[in-house]
Coordinates of C-alpha atoms (C1' of nucleotides) in Angstrom, one line a residue:
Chain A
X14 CA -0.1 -25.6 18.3
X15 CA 3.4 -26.6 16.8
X16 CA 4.2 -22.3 16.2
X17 CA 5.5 -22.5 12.9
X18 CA 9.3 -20.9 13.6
X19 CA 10.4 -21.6 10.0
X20 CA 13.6 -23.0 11.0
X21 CA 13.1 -25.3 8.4
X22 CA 12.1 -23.4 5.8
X23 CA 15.3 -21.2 5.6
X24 CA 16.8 -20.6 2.0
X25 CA 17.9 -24.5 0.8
X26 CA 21.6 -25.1 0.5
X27 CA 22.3 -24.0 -3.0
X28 CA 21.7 -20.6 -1.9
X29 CA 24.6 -20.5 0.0
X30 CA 26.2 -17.8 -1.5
X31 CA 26.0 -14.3 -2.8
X32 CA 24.8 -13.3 0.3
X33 CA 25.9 -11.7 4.1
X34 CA 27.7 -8.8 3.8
X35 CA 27.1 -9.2 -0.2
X36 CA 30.6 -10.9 -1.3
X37 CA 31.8 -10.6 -4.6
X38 CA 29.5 -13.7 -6.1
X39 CA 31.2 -16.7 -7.4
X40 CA 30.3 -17.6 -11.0
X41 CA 27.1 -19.8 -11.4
X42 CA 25.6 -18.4 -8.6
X43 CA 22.1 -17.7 -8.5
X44 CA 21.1 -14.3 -7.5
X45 CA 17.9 -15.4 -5.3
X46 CA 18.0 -12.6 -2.9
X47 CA 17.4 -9.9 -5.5
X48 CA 15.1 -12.3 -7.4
X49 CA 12.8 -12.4 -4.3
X50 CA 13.3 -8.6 -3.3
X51 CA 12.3 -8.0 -6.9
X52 CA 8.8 -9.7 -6.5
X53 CA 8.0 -8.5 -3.2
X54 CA 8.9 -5.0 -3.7
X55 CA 7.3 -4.8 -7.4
X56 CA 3.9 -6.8 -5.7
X57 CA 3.8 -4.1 -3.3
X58 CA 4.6 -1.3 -5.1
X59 CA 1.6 -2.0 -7.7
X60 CA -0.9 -2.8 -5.1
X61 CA -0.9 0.8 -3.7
X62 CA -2.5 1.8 -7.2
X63 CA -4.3 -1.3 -7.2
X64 CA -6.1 -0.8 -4.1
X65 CA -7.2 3.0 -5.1
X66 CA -8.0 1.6 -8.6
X67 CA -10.7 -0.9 -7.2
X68 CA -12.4 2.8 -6.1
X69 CA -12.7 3.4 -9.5
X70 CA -13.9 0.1 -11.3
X71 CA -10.5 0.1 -12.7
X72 CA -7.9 -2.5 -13.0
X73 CA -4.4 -2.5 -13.6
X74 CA -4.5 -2.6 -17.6
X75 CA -6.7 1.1 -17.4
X76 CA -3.5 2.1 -15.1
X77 CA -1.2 1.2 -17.3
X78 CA -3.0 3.0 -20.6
X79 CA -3.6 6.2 -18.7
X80 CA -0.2 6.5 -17.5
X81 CA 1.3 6.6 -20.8
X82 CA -1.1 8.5 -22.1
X83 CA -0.2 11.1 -19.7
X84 CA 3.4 11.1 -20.0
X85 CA 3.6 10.6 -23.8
X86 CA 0.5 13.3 -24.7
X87 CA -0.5 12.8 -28.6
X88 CA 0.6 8.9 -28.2
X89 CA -0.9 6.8 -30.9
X90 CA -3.0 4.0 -30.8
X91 CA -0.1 1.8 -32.0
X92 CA 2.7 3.4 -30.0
X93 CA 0.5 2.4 -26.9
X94 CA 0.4 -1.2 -28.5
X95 CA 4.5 -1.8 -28.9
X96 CA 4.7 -0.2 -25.3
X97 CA 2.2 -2.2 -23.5
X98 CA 3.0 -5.5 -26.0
X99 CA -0.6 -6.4 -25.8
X100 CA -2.8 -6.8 -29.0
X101 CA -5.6 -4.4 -30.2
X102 CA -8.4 -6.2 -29.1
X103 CA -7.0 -6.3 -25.6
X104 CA -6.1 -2.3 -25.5
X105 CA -9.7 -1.7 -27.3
X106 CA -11.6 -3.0 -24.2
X107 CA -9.8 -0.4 -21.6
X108 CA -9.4 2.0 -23.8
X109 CA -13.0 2.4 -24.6
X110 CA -13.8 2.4 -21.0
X111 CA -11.6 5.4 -20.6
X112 CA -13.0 7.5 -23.3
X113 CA -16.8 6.3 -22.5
X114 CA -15.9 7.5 -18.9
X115 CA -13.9 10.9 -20.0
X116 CA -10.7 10.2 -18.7
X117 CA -9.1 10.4 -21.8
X118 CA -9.8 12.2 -25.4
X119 CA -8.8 11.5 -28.4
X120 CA -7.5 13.4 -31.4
X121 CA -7.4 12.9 -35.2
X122 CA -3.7 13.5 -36.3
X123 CA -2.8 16.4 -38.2
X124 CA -0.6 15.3 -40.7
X125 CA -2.0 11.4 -41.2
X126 CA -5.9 11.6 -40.1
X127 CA -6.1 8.1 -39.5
X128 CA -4.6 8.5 -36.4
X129 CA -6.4 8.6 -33.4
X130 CA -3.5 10.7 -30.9
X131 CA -4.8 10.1 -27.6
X132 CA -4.4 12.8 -24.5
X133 CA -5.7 12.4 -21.0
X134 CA -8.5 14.5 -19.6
X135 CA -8.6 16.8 -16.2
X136 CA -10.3 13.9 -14.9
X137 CA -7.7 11.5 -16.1
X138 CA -4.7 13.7 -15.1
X139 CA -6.4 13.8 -11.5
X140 CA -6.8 9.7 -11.5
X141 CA -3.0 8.9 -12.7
X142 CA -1.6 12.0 -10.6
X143 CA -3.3 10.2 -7.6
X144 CA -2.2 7.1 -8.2
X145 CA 1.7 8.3 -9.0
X146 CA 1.4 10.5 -5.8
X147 CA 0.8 7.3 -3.8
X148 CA 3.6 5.0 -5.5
X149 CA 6.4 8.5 -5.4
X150 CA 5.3 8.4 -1.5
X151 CA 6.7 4.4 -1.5
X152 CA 10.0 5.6 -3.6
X153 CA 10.6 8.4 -1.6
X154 CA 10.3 6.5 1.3
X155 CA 12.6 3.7 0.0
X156 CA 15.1 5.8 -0.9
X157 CA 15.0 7.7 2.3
X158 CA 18.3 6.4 4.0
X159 CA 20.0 6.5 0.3
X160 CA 21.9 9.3 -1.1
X161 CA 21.7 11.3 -4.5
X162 CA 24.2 9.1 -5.4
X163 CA 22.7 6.0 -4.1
X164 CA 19.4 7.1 -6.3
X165 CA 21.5 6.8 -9.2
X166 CA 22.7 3.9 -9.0
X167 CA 19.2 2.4 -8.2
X168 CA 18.6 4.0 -11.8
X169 CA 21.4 3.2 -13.1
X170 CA 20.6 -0.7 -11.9
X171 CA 16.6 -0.3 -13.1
X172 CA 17.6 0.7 -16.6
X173 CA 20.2 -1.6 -17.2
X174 CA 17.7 -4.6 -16.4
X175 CA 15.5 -3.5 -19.3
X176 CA 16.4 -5.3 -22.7
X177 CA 17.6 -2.6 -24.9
X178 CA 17.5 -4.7 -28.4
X179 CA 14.5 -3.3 -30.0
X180 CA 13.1 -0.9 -28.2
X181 CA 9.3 0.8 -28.7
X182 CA 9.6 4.5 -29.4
X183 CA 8.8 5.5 -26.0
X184 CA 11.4 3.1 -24.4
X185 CA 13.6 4.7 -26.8
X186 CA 13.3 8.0 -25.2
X187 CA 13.6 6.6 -21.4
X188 CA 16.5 4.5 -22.4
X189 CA 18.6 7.1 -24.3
X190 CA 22.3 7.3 -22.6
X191 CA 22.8 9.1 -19.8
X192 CA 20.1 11.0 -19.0
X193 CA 17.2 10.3 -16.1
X194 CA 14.4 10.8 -18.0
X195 CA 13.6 11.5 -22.3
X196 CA 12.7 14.9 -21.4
X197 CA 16.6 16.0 -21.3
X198 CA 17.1 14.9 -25.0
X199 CA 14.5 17.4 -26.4
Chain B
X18 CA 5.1 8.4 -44.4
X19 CA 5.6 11.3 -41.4
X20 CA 8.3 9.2 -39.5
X21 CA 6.9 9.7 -35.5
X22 CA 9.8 11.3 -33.9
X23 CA 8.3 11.6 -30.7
X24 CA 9.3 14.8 -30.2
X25 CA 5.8 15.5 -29.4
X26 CA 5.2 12.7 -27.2
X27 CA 8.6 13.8 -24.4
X28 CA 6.8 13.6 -21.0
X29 CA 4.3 16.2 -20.6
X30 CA 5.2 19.6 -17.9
X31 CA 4.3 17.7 -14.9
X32 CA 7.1 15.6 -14.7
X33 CA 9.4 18.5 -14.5
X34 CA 11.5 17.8 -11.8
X35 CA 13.3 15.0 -9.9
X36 CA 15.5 14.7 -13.0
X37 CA 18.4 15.6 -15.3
X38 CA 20.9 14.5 -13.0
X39 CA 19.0 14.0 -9.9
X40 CA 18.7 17.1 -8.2
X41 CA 17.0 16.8 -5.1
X42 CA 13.6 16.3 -5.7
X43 CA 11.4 18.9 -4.8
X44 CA 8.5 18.1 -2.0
X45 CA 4.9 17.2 -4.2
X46 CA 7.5 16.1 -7.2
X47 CA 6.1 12.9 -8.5
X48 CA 9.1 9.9 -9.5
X49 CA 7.7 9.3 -12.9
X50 CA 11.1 8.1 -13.7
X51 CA 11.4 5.3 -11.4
X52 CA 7.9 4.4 -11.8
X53 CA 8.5 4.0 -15.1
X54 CA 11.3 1.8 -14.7
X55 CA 10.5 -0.8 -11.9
X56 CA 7.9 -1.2 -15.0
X57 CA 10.0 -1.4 -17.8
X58 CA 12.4 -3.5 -15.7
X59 CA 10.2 -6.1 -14.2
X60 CA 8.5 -6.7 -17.4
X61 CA 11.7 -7.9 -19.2
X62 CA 12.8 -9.4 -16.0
X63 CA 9.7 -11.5 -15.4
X64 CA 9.7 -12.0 -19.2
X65 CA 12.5 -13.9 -19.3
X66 CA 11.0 -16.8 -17.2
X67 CA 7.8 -16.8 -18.8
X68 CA 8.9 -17.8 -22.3
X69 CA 11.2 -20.6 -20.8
X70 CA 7.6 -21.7 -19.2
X71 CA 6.0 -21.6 -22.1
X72 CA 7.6 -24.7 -23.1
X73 CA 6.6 -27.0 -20.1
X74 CA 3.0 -25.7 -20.7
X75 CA 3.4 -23.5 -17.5
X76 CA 2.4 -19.9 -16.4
X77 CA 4.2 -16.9 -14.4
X78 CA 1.8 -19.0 -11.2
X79 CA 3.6 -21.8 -11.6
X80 CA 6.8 -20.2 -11.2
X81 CA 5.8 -18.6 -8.3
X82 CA 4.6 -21.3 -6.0
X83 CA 8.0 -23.7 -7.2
X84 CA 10.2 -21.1 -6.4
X85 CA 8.6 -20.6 -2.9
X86 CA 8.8 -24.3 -2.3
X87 CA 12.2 -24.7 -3.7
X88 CA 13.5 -21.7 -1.9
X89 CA 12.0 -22.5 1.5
X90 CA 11.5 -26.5 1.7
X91 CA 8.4 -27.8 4.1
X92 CA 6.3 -24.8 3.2
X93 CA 3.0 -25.8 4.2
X94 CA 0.3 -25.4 2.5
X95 CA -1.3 -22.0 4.4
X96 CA 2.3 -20.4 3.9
X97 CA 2.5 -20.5 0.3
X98 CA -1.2 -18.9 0.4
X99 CA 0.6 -16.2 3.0
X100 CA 3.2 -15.2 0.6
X101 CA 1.5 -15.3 -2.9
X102 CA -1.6 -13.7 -1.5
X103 CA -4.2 -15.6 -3.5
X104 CA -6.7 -17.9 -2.6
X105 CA -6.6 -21.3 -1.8
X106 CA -8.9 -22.3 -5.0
X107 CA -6.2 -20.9 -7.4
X108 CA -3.8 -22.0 -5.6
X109 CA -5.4 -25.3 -5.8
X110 CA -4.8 -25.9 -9.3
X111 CA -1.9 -24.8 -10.1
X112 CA -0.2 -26.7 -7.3
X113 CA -2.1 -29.9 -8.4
X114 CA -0.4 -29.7 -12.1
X115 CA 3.2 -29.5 -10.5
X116 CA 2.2 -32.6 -8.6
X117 CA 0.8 -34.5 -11.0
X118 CA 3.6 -34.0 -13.3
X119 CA 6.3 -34.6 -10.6
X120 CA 7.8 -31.0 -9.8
X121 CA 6.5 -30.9 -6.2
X122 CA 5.8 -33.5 -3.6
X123 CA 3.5 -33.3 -0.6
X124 CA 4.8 -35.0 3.0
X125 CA 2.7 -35.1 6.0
X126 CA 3.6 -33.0 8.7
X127 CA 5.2 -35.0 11.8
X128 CA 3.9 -32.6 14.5
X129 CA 0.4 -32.0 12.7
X130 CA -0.7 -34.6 10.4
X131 CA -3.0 -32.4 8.8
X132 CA -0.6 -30.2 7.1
X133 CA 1.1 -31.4 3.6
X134 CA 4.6 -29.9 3.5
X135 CA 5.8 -29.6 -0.2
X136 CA 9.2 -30.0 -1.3
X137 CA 10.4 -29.4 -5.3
X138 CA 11.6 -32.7 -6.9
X139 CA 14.7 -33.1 -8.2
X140 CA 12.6 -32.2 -11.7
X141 CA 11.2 -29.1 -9.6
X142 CA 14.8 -28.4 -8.7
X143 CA 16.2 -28.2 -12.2
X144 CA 13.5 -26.0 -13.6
X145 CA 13.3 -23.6 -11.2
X146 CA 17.3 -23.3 -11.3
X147 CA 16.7 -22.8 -14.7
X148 CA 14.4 -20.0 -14.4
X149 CA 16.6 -18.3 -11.9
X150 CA 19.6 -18.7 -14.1
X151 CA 18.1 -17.0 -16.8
X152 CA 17.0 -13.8 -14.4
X153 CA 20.6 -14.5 -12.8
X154 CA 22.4 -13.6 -16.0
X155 CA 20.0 -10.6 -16.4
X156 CA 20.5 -8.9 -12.8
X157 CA 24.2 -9.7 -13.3
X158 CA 24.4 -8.2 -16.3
X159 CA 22.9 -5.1 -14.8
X160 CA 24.8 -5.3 -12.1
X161 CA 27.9 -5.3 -14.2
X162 CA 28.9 -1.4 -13.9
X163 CA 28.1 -1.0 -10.4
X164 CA 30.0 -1.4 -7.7
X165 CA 29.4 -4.1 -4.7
X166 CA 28.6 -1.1 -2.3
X167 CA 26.2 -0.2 -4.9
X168 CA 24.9 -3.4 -5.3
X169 CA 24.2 -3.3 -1.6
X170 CA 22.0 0.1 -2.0
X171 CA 20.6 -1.6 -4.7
X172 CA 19.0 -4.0 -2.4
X173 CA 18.4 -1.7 0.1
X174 CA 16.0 0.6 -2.1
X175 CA 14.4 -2.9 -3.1
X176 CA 14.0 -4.5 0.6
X177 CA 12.9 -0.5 1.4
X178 CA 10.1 -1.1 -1.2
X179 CA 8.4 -3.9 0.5
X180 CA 5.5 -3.3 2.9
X181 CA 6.8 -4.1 6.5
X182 CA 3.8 -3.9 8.6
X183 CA 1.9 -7.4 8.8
X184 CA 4.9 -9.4 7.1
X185 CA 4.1 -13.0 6.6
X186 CA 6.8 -15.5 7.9
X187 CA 8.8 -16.2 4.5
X188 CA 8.4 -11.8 4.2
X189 CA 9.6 -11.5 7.7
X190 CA 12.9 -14.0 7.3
X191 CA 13.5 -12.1 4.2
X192 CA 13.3 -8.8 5.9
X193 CA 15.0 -9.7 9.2
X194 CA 17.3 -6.3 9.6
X195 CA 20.9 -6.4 8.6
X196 CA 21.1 -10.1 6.6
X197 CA 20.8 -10.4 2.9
X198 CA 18.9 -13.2 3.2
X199 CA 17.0 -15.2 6.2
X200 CA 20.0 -17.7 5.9
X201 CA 22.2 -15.5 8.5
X202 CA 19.4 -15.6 11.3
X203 CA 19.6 -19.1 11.4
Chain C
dC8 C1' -14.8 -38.2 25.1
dA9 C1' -17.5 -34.9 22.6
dA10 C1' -17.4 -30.5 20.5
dG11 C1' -15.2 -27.3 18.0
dA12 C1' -11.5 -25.3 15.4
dT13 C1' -8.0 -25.9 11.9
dA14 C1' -5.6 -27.5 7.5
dC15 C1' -6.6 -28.8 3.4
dG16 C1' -9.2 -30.1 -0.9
dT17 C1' -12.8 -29.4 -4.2
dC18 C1' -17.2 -28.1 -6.7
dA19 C1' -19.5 -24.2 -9.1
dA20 C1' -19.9 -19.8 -10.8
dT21 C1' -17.9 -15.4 -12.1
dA22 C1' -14.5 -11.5 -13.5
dT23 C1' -10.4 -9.7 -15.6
dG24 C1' -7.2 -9.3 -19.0
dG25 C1' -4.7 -11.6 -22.0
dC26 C1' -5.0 -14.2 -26.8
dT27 C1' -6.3 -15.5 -32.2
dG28 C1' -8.9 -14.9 -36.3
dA29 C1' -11.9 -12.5 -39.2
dC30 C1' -13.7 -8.5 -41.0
dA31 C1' -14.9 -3.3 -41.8
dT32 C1' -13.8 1.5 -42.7
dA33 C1' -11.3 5.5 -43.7
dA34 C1' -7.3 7.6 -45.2
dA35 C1' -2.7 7.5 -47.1
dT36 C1' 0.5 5.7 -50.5
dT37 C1' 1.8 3.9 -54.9
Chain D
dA26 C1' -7.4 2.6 -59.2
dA27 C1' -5.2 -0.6 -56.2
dT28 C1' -3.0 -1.4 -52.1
dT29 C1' -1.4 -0.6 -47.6
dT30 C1' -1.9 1.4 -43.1
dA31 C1' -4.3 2.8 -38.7
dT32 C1' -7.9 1.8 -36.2
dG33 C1' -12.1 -0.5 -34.5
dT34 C1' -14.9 -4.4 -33.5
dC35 C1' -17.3 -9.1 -33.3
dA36 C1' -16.8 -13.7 -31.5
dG37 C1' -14.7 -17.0 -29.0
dC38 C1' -10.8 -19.1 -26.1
dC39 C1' -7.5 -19.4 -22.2
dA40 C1' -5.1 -18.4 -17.7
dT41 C1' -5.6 -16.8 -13.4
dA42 C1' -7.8 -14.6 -10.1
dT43 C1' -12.2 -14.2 -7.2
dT44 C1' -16.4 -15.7 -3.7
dG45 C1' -19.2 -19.1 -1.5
dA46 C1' -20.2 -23.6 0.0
dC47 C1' -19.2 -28.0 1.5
dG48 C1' -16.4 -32.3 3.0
dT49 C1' -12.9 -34.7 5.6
dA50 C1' -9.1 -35.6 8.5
dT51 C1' -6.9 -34.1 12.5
dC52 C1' -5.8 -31.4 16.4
dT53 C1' -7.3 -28.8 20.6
dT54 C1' -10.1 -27.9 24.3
dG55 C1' -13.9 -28.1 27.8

DNA sequence: CAAGATACGTCAATATGGCTGACATAAATT
DNA sequence: AATTTATGTCAGCCATATTGACGTATCTTG
């Protein structure tokens, strides 16, 4: 039956270059290999928590909330806004879900009681523990044949792709120089 | 008005290790800092297209199936369903807009009549390099400190990333060992 | 050649997760 | 006291995904 061998479906000419044993590119390249690992490897590495989110009646959106809200304990309701650059009505859905089901809590702030500070529950911690614990076993595996150095560049490379005009509060603390993660700055 | 200083939002004690300056991560250590990155960094990467699409009246699905029939010309039909993993009812829309307005054409298969290769337009051709550009400049931008050795581990970790088992056949000429790109197995 | 499998297209209904606009309430600020 | 801020919520719209069913052209096979 004509076994599709993809012989013709091999990168078009204008993506001649930037590629093999990666030469130094030539200006006005396009970068189309790291464009496509980019997509692959991001589908893939949300799918693993996407799969064991189904479990839960979850999508990706209650992911996202919970994870934050883990890291970032107290977060506000707005803070989780500028991260997640969706609008209230959008967070209000999932978020409800997560409190109704006791995944997270939240707490009036001390200082300005309007605030709702949100924290995760056991139960929440357990969920977005699980679903780190299966996306770490992906970057620990990718990083495998990569040394401590090689890490850091991958790092290095990831935060430099992030815009760094205006950054959220939390972004702030992830992009501040030189240090892997926000917790160093404290 | 109680400026947040988000000193009380720094990750919480769970996140303890696999940072500062990457010591070697301890076995059960979760990578909340590259988690937190491929996030960060495919958001502003994939952001980038999607405000140049808003202007053509397009979304990030759009995108997707012209760059897969730009990047690998003749795709039929049941490959481009392979590689963006969806259905052949969503599919079925948005690939009927790029034809209608000229991005994409279909041609009959020679071998099997029944298939409708698609190729981009020369319309198709300028968009997508467009799109590409604009996620060019970003990756080279991020690129800019690092060496071409580490650009190289760069896509390592990235092609690492990708689920290997069950490729489909544009996944397996991108993942071909050795080559950058399916070009060199031709 | 007839039967069945395959490639593709399409109709209909549904779910998720975004969006805008409008409005309400409580608490802080001025 | 008036206003602004932080949050929540109602109502509706849109894009993109889903499943199931069905139709048609074409290739493969007994």
């Amino acid at each position: 039956m004509a076994d599709i061998n993809f012989s013709h479906i091999s990168p078009d000419p204008d993506s001649r270059a930037s590629e093999g044993r990666s030469p130094a590119p030539r200006a006005g390249d396009l970068r189309w290999d790291i464009i496509e690992l980019l997509f692959f490897a991001y589908r893939d590495f949300v799918g693993d928590a996407d799969h064991e989110l189904e479990v839960f009646g979850f999508g990706r959106a209650h992911h996202r909330v919970l994870h934050f809200v883990h890291r970032y304990p107290g977060l506000k309701v707005a803070d989780l806004l500028d991260v997640l650059r969706i609008t209230k009505q959008s967070l209000g859905r999932v978020l409800k879900q997560l409190l109704d089901e006791g995944y997270i809590v939240q707490k009036t702030g001390n200082n300005d009681r309007r605030q709702r500070l949100l924290f995760a529950t056991a139960k929440g911690e357990a969920l977005v523990a699980k679903l780190a614990g299966l996306q770490t076993d992906r970057i620990n595996r990718a990083l495998g044949n990569i040394t401590p150095d090689g890490a850091d560049t991958v790092r290095q490379f990831l935060r430099a792709m992030i815009d760094h005009d205006d950054p959220d509060k939390v972004l702030e603390t992830i992009l501040k120089p030189g240090a892997a993660t926000a917790k160093d700055q404290a």
